[in-house]
Tab-separated table of C-alpha atoms in Angstrom:
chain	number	residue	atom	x	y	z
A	1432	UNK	CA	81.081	13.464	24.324
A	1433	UNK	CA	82.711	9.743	24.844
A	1434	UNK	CA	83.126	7.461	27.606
A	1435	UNK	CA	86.332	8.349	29.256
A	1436	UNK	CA	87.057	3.936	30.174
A	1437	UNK	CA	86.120	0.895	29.797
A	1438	UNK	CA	83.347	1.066	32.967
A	1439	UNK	CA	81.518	3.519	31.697
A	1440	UNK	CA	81.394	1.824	28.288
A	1441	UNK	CA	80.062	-0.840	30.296
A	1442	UNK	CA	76.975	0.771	30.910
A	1443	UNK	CA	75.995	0.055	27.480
A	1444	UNK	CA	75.080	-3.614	28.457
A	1445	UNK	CA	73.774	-2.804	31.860
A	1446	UNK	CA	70.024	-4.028	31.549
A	1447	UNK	CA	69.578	-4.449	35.328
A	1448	UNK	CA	67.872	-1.599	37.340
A	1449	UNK	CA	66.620	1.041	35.518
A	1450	UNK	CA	69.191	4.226	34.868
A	1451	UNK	CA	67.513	6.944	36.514
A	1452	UNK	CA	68.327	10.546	36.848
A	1453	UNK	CA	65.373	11.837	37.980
A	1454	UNK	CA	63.209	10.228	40.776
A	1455	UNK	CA	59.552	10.559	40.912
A	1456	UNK	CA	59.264	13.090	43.552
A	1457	UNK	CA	62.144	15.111	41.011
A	1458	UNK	CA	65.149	14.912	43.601
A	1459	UNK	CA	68.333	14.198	41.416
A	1460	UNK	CA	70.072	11.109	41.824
A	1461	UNK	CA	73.638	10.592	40.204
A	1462	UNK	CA	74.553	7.985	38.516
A	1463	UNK	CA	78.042	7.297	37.668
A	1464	UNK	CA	78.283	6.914	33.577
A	1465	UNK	CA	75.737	8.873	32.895
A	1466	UNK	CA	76.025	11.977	34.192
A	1467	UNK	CA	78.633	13.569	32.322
A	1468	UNK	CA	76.067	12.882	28.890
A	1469	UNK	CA	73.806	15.375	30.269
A	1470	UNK	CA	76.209	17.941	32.440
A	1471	UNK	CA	75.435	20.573	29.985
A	1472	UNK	CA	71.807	20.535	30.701
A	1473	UNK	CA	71.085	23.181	33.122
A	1474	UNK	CA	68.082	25.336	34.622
A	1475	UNK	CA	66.915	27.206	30.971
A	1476	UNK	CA	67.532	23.634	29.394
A	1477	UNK	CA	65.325	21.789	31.757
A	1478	UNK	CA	62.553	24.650	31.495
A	1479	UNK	CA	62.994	24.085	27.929
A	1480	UNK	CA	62.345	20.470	27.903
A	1481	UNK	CA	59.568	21.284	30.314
A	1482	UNK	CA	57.807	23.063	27.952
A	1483	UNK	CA	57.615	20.559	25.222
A	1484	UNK	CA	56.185	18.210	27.241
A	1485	UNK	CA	54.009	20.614	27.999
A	1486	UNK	CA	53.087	21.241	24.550
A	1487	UNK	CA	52.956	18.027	23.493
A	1488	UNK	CA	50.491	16.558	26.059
A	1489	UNK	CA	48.042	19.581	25.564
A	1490	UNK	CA	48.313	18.800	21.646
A	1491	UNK	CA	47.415	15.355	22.399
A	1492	UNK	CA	44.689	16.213	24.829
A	1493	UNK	CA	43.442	18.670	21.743
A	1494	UNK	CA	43.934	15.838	19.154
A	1495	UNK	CA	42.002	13.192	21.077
A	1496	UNK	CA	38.876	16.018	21.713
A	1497	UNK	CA	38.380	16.448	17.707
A	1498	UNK	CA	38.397	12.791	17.951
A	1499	UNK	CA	35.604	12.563	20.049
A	1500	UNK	CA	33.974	15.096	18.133
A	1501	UNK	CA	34.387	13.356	14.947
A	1502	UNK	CA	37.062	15.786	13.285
A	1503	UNK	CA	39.618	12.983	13.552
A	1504	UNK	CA	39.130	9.438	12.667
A	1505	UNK	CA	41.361	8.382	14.907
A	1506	UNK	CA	44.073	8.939	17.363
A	1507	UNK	CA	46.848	7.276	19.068
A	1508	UNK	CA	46.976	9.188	22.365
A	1509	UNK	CA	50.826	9.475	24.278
A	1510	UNK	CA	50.127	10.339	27.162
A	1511	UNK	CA	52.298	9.475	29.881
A	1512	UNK	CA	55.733	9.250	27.016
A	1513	UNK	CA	56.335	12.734	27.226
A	1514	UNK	CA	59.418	12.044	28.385
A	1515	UNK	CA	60.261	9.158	26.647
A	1516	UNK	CA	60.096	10.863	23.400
A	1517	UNK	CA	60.933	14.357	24.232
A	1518	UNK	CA	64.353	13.494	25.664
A	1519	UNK	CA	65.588	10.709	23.346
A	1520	UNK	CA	64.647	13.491	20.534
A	1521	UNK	CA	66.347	16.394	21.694
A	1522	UNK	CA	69.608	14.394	21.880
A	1523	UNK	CA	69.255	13.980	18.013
A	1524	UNK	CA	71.219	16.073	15.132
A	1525	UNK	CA	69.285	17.347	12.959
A	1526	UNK	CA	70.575	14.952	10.097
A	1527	UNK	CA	69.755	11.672	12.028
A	1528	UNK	CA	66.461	10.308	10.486
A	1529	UNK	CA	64.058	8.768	12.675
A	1530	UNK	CA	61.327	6.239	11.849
A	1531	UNK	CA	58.387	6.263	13.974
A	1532	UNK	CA	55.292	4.102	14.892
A	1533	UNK	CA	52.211	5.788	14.746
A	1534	UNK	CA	52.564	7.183	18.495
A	1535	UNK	CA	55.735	9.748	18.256
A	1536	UNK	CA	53.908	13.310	17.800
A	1537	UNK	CA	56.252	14.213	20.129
A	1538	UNK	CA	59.172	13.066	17.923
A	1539	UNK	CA	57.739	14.718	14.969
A	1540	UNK	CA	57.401	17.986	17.140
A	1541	UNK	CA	61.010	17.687	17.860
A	1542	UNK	CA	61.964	17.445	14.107
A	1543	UNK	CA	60.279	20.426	13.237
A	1544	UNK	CA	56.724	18.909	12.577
A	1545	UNK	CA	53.795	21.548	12.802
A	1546	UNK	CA	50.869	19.730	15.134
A	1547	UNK	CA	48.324	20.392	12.490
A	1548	UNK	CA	50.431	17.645	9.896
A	1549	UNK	CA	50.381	15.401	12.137
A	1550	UNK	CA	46.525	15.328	11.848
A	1551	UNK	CA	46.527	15.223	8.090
A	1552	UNK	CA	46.349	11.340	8.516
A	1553	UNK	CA	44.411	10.865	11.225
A	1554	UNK	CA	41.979	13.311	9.451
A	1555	UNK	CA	42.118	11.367	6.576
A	1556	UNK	CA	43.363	14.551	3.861
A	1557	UNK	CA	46.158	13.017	3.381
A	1558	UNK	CA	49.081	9.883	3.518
A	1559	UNK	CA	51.365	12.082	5.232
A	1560	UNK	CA	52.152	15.107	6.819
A	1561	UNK	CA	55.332	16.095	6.120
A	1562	UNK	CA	58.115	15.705	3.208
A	1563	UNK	CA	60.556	12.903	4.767
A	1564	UNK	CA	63.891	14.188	3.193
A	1565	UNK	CA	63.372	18.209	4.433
A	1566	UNK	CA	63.031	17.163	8.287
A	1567	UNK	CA	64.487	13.744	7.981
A	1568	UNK	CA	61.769	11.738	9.311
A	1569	UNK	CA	59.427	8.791	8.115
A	1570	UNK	CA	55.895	8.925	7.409
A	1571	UNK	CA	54.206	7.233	10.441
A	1572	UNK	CA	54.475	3.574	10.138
A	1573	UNK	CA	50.904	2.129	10.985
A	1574	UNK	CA	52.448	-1.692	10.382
A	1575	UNK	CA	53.790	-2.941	13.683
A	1576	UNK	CA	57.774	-3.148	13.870
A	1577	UNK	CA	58.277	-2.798	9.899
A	1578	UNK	CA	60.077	1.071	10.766
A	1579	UNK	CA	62.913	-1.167	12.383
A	1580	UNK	CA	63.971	-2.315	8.783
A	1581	UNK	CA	63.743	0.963	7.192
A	1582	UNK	CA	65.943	2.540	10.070
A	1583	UNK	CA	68.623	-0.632	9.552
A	1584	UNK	CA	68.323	-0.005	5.637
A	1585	UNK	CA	68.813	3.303	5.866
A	1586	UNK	CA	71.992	3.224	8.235
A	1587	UNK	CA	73.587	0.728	6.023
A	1588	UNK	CA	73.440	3.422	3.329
A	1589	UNK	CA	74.834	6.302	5.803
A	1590	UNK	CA	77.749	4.072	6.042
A	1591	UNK	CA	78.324	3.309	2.861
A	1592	UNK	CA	77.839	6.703	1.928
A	1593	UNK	CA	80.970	7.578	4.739
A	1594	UNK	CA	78.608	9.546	6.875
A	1595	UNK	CA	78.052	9.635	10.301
A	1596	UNK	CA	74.547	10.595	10.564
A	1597	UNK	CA	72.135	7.737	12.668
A	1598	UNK	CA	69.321	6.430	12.055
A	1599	UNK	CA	66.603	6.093	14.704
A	1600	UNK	CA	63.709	3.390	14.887
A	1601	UNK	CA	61.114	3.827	17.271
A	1602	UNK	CA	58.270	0.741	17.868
A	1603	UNK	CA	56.904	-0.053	21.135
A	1604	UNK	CA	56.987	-3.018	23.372
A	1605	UNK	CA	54.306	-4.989	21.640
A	1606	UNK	CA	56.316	-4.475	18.063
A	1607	UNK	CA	59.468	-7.110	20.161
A	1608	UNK	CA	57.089	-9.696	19.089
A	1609	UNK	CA	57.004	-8.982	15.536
A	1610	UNK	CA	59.646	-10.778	13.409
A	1611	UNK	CA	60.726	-7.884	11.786
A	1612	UNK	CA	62.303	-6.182	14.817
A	1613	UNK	CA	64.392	-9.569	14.630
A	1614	UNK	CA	65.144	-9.278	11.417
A	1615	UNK	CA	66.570	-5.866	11.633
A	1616	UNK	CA	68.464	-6.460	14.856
A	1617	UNK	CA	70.173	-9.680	12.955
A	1618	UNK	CA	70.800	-7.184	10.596
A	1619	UNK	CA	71.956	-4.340	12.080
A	1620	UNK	CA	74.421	-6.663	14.500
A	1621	UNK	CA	76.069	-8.164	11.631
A	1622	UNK	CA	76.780	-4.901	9.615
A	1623	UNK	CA	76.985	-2.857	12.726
A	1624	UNK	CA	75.254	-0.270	11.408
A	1625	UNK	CA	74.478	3.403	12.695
A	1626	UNK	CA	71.034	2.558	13.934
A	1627	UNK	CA	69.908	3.066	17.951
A	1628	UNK	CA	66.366	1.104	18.477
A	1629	UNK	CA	64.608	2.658	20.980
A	1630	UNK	CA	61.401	0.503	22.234
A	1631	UNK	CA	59.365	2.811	24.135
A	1632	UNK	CA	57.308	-0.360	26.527
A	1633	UNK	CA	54.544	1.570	28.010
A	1634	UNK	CA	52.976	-2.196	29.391
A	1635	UNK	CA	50.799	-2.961	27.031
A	1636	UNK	CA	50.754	-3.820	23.486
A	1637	UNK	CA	46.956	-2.922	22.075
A	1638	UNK	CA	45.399	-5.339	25.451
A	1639	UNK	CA	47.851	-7.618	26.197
A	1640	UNK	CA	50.806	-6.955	28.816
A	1641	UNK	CA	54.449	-6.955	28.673
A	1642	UNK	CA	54.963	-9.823	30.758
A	1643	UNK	CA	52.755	-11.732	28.773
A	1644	UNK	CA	54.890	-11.513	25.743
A	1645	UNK	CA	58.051	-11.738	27.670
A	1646	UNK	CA	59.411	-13.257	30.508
A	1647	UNK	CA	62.491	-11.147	30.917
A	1648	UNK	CA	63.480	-7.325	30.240
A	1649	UNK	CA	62.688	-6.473	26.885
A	1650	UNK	CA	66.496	-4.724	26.254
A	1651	UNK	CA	68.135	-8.492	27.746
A	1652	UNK	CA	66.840	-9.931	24.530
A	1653	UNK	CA	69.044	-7.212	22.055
A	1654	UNK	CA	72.190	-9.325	23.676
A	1655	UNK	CA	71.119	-12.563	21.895
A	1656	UNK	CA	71.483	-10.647	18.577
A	1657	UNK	CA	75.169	-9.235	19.301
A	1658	UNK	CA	73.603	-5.593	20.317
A	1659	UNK	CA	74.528	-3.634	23.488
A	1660	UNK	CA	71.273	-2.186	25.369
A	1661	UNK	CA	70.020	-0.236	28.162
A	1662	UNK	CA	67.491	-0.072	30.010
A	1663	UNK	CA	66.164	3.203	31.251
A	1664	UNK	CA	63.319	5.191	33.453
A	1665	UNK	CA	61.044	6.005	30.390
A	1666	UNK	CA	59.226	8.624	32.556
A	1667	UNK	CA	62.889	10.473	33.533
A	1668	UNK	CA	63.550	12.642	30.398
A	1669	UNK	CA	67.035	13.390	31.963
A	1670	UNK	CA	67.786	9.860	32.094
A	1671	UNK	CA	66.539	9.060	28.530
A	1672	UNK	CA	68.581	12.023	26.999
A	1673	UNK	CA	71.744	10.706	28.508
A	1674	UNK	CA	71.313	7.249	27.228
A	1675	UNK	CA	69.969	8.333	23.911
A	1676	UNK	CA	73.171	10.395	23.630
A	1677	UNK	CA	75.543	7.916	24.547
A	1678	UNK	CA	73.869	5.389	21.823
A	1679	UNK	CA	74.174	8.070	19.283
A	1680	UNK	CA	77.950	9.107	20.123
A	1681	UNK	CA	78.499	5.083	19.903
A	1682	UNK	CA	76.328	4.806	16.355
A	1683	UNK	CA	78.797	7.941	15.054
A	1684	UNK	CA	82.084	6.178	16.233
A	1685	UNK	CA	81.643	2.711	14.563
A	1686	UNK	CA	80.636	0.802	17.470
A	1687	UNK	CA	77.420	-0.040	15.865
A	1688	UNK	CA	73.810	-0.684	17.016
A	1689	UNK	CA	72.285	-0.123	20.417
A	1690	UNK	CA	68.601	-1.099	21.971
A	1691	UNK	CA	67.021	1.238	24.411
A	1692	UNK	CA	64.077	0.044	26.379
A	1693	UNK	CA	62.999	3.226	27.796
A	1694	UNK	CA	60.346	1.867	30.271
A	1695	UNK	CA	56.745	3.985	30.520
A	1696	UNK	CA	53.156	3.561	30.715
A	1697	UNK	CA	50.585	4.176	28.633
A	1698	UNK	CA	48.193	6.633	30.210
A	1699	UNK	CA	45.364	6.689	27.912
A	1700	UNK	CA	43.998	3.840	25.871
A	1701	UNK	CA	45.768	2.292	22.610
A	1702	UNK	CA	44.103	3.742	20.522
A	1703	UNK	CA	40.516	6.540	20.626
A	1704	UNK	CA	38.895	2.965	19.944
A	1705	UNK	CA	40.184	1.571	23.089
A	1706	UNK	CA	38.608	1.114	26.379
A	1707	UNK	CA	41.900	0.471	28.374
A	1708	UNK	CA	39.406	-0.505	32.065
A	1709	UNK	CA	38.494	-3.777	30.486
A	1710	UNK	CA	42.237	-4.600	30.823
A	1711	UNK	CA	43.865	-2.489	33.628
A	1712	UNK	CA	43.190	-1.412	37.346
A	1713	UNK	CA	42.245	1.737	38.895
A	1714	UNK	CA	45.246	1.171	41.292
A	1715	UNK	CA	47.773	0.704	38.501
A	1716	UNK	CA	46.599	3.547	36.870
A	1717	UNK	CA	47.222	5.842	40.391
A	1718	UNK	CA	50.576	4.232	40.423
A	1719	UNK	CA	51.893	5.455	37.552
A	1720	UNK	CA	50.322	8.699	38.267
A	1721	UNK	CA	52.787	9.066	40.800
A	1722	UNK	CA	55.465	8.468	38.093
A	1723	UNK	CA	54.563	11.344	35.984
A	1724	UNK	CA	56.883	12.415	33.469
A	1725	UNK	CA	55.553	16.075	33.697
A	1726	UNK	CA	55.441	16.621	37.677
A	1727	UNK	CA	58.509	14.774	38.180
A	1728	UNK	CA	60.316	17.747	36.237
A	1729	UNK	CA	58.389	20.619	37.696
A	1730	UNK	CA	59.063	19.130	41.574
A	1731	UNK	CA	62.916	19.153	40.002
A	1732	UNK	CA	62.364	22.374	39.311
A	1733	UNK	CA	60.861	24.021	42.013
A	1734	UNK	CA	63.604	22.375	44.458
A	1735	UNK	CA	66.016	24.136	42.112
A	1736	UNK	CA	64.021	27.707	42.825
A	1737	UNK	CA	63.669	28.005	38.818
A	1738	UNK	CA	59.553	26.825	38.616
A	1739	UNK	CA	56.915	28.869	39.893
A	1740	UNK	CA	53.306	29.754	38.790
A	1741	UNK	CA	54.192	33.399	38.254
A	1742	UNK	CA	56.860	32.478	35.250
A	1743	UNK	CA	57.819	28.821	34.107
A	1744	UNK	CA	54.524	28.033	34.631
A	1745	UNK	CA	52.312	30.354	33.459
A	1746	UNK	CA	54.362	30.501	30.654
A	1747	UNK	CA	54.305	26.936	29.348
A	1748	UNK	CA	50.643	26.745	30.069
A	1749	UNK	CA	50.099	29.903	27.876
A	1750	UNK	CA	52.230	28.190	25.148
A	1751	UNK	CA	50.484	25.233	25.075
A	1752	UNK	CA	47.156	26.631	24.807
A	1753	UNK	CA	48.107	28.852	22.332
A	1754	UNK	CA	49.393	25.761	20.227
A	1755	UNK	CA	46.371	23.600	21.111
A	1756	UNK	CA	44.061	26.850	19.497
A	1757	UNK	CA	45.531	27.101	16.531
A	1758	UNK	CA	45.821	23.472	16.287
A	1759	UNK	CA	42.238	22.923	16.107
A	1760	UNK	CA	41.697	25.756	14.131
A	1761	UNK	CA	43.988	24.451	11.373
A	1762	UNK	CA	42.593	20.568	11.869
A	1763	UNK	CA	39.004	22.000	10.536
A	1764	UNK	CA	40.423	24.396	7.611
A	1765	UNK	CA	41.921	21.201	6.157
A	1766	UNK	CA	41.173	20.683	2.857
A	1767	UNK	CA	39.665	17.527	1.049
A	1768	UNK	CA	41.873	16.197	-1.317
A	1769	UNK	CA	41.242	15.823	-4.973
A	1770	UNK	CA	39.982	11.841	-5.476
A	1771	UNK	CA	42.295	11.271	-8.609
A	1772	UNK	CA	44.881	12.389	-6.144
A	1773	UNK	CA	44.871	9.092	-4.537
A	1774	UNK	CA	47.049	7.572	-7.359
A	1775	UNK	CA	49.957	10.116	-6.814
A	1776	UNK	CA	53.135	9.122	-5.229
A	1777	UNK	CA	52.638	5.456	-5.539
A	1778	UNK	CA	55.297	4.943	-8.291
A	1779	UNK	CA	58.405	6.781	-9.021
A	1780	UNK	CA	57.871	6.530	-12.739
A	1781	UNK	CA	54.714	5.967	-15.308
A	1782	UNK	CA	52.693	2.759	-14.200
A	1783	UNK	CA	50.498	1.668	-17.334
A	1784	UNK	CA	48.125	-0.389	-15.236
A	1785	UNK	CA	48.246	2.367	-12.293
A	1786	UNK	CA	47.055	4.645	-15.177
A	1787	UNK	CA	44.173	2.384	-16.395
A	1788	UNK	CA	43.263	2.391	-12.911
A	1789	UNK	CA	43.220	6.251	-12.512
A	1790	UNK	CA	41.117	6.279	-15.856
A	1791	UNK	CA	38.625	3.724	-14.661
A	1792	UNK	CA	38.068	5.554	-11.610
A	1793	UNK	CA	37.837	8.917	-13.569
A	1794	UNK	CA	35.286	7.764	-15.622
A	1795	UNK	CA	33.135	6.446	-12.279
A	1796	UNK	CA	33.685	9.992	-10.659
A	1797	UNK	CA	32.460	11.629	-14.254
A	1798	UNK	CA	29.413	9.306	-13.976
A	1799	UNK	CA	28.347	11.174	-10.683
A	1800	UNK	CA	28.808	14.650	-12.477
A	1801	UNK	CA	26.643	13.556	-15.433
A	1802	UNK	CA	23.220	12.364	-12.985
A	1803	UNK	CA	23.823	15.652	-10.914
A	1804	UNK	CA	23.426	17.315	-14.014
């Protein structure tokens, strides 16, 4: 799929109201350039996109419970980004690689990620969940906005390699600040590489609001670097597919990089070590309630005469509880690792004073053996 002219190429640097497919009570609105990205999605596409976010919101609820009872040392709730993540993901191939924050389960669902490696981490049994190179996605990346370089390395290569894979980064609103992002949008302008940023700003980086950091739209600033951007209804996954796809079909074609400010809100707190009422309202809260990513698709839906408690219902309710059982049935069977395992995987070839390292801390572990015995 392409733009057929030069207005609905346009669209690309439209960063005034939000694109929106999707209003919050679910009636569809059309918007001319971005309908055609997502004609293809019908009824049994929507209920499938229903059910992930579904999924994913009852494996977060589950996630954020073994939190509280200590099975996790932490979690990064999404709540609220269903959306967001679940329709920017579904427009991706499955040889685009995406590099995450810390907050895109839902991504990592969407590349083929089972819920319980997700939790390795945040469990602490392990550095990562996954192998990067068999589902072609980062580790999470705890370091705010350093993903953005990987994704603009990374796309350089695909280019110079003559493919037409792209490369995804995903940060959130707070990571704008960082000087990395920068960096890689400098970057990616200049060598107009295969690379879509997609800045999920949910309002509030850790404590501190969006407008605090900036006084305009977040996407207005990609235009200072050279990059098109657009800025979307984060909490409209119809919406955030078709601008996801048309930044992908543009990343494949040679037109370079494109900045997506899909615009959410954080329904939970930062992090399970947050208290989000020291910062935000009651009434904001029930705002954004009304904006529901989730509801918003089901009242879509119903007014379709495809959603009803009998069927689409029952039946993503039953999935995700099925998923959040055996999640937390798999979080608790996870295994320690081995301690000497800890020096594994940090060098790609023999490291003599890695090695003295891994013997000193050998000998420690040996000392514990010999007063037990």
């Amino acid at each position: 799929m392409t733009p057929t002219n030069d207005s609905e190429a346009a669209v690309l640097t439209d960063t005034g109201e939000l694109i929106q497919l999707l209003s919050s009570d679910g009636r569809r609105r059309s918007a001319p350039g971005y309908d055609q990205w997502v004609a293809d999605i019908g009824p049994a596409e929507l209920l499938a996109l229903h059910s992930d976010m579904s999924v994913v919101r009852r494996i977060d609820a589950e996630a954020t419970a073994l939190q509280r009872q200590g099975q996790l040392g932490l979690w990064p709730p999404l709540l609220g980004q269903e959306a967001a993540q679940i329709g920017s993901a579904r427009a991706l191939r499955p040889g685009d690689f995406v590099f995450s924050s810390y907050r895109e389960h839902a991504v990592a669902w969407c590349k083929g990620v089972r819920a319980v490696d997700v939790l390795r981490m945040w469990r602490g049994t392990g550095l990562s969940g996954w192998d990067p190179y068999e589902i072609n996605m980062a580790p999470l990346q705890i370091i705010i906005g350093s993903q953005t370089l990987h994704a603009v390395g990374y796309a350089m290569g695909v280019t110079a390699d003559g493919g037409d894979d792209v490369s995804v980064a995903y940060f959130g609103d707070g990571a704008t600040s960082e000087g990395d992002v920068s960096e890689a949008l400098v970057f990616a302008a200049s060598f107009r590489a295969p690379v879509v940023f997609f800045c999920q700003n949910n309002q509030y980086a850790i404590s501190e609001p969006v407008r605090v950091q900036s006084r305009h739209a977040l996407a207005d600033r990609a235009s200072g670097f050279g990059v098109p951007s657009m800025r979307v209804d984060g909490n409209d996954v119809l919406a955030v597919m078709a601008a996801t796809r048309i930044a992908l079909e543009r990343a494949r074609t040679g037109g370079g990089p494109t900045f997506i400010e899909a615009v959410t809100y954080r329904m939970g707190p930062h992090t399970t070590a947050d208290d989000p009422t020291r910062y935000r309202s009651e009434d904001e809260l029930a705002l954004w309630r009304e904006r529901d990513p989730i509801s918003r698709l089901e009242a879509h839906l119903t007014a379709l005469g495809h959603f009803g408690e009998a069927d689409a219902a029952a039946a993503a309710a039953a999935r995700a509880d099925a998923e959040a059982a055996e999640l937390r049935s798999a979080c608790i069977e996870l295994a320690d690792p081995e301690p000497l395992s800890v020096f594994d995987h940090v060098y790609a070839e023999p490291h003599a004073t890695l090695e003295r390292q891994r013997d000193h801390y050998r000998r420690y572990l040996d000392g514990f053996e010999e007063v037990g015995s």
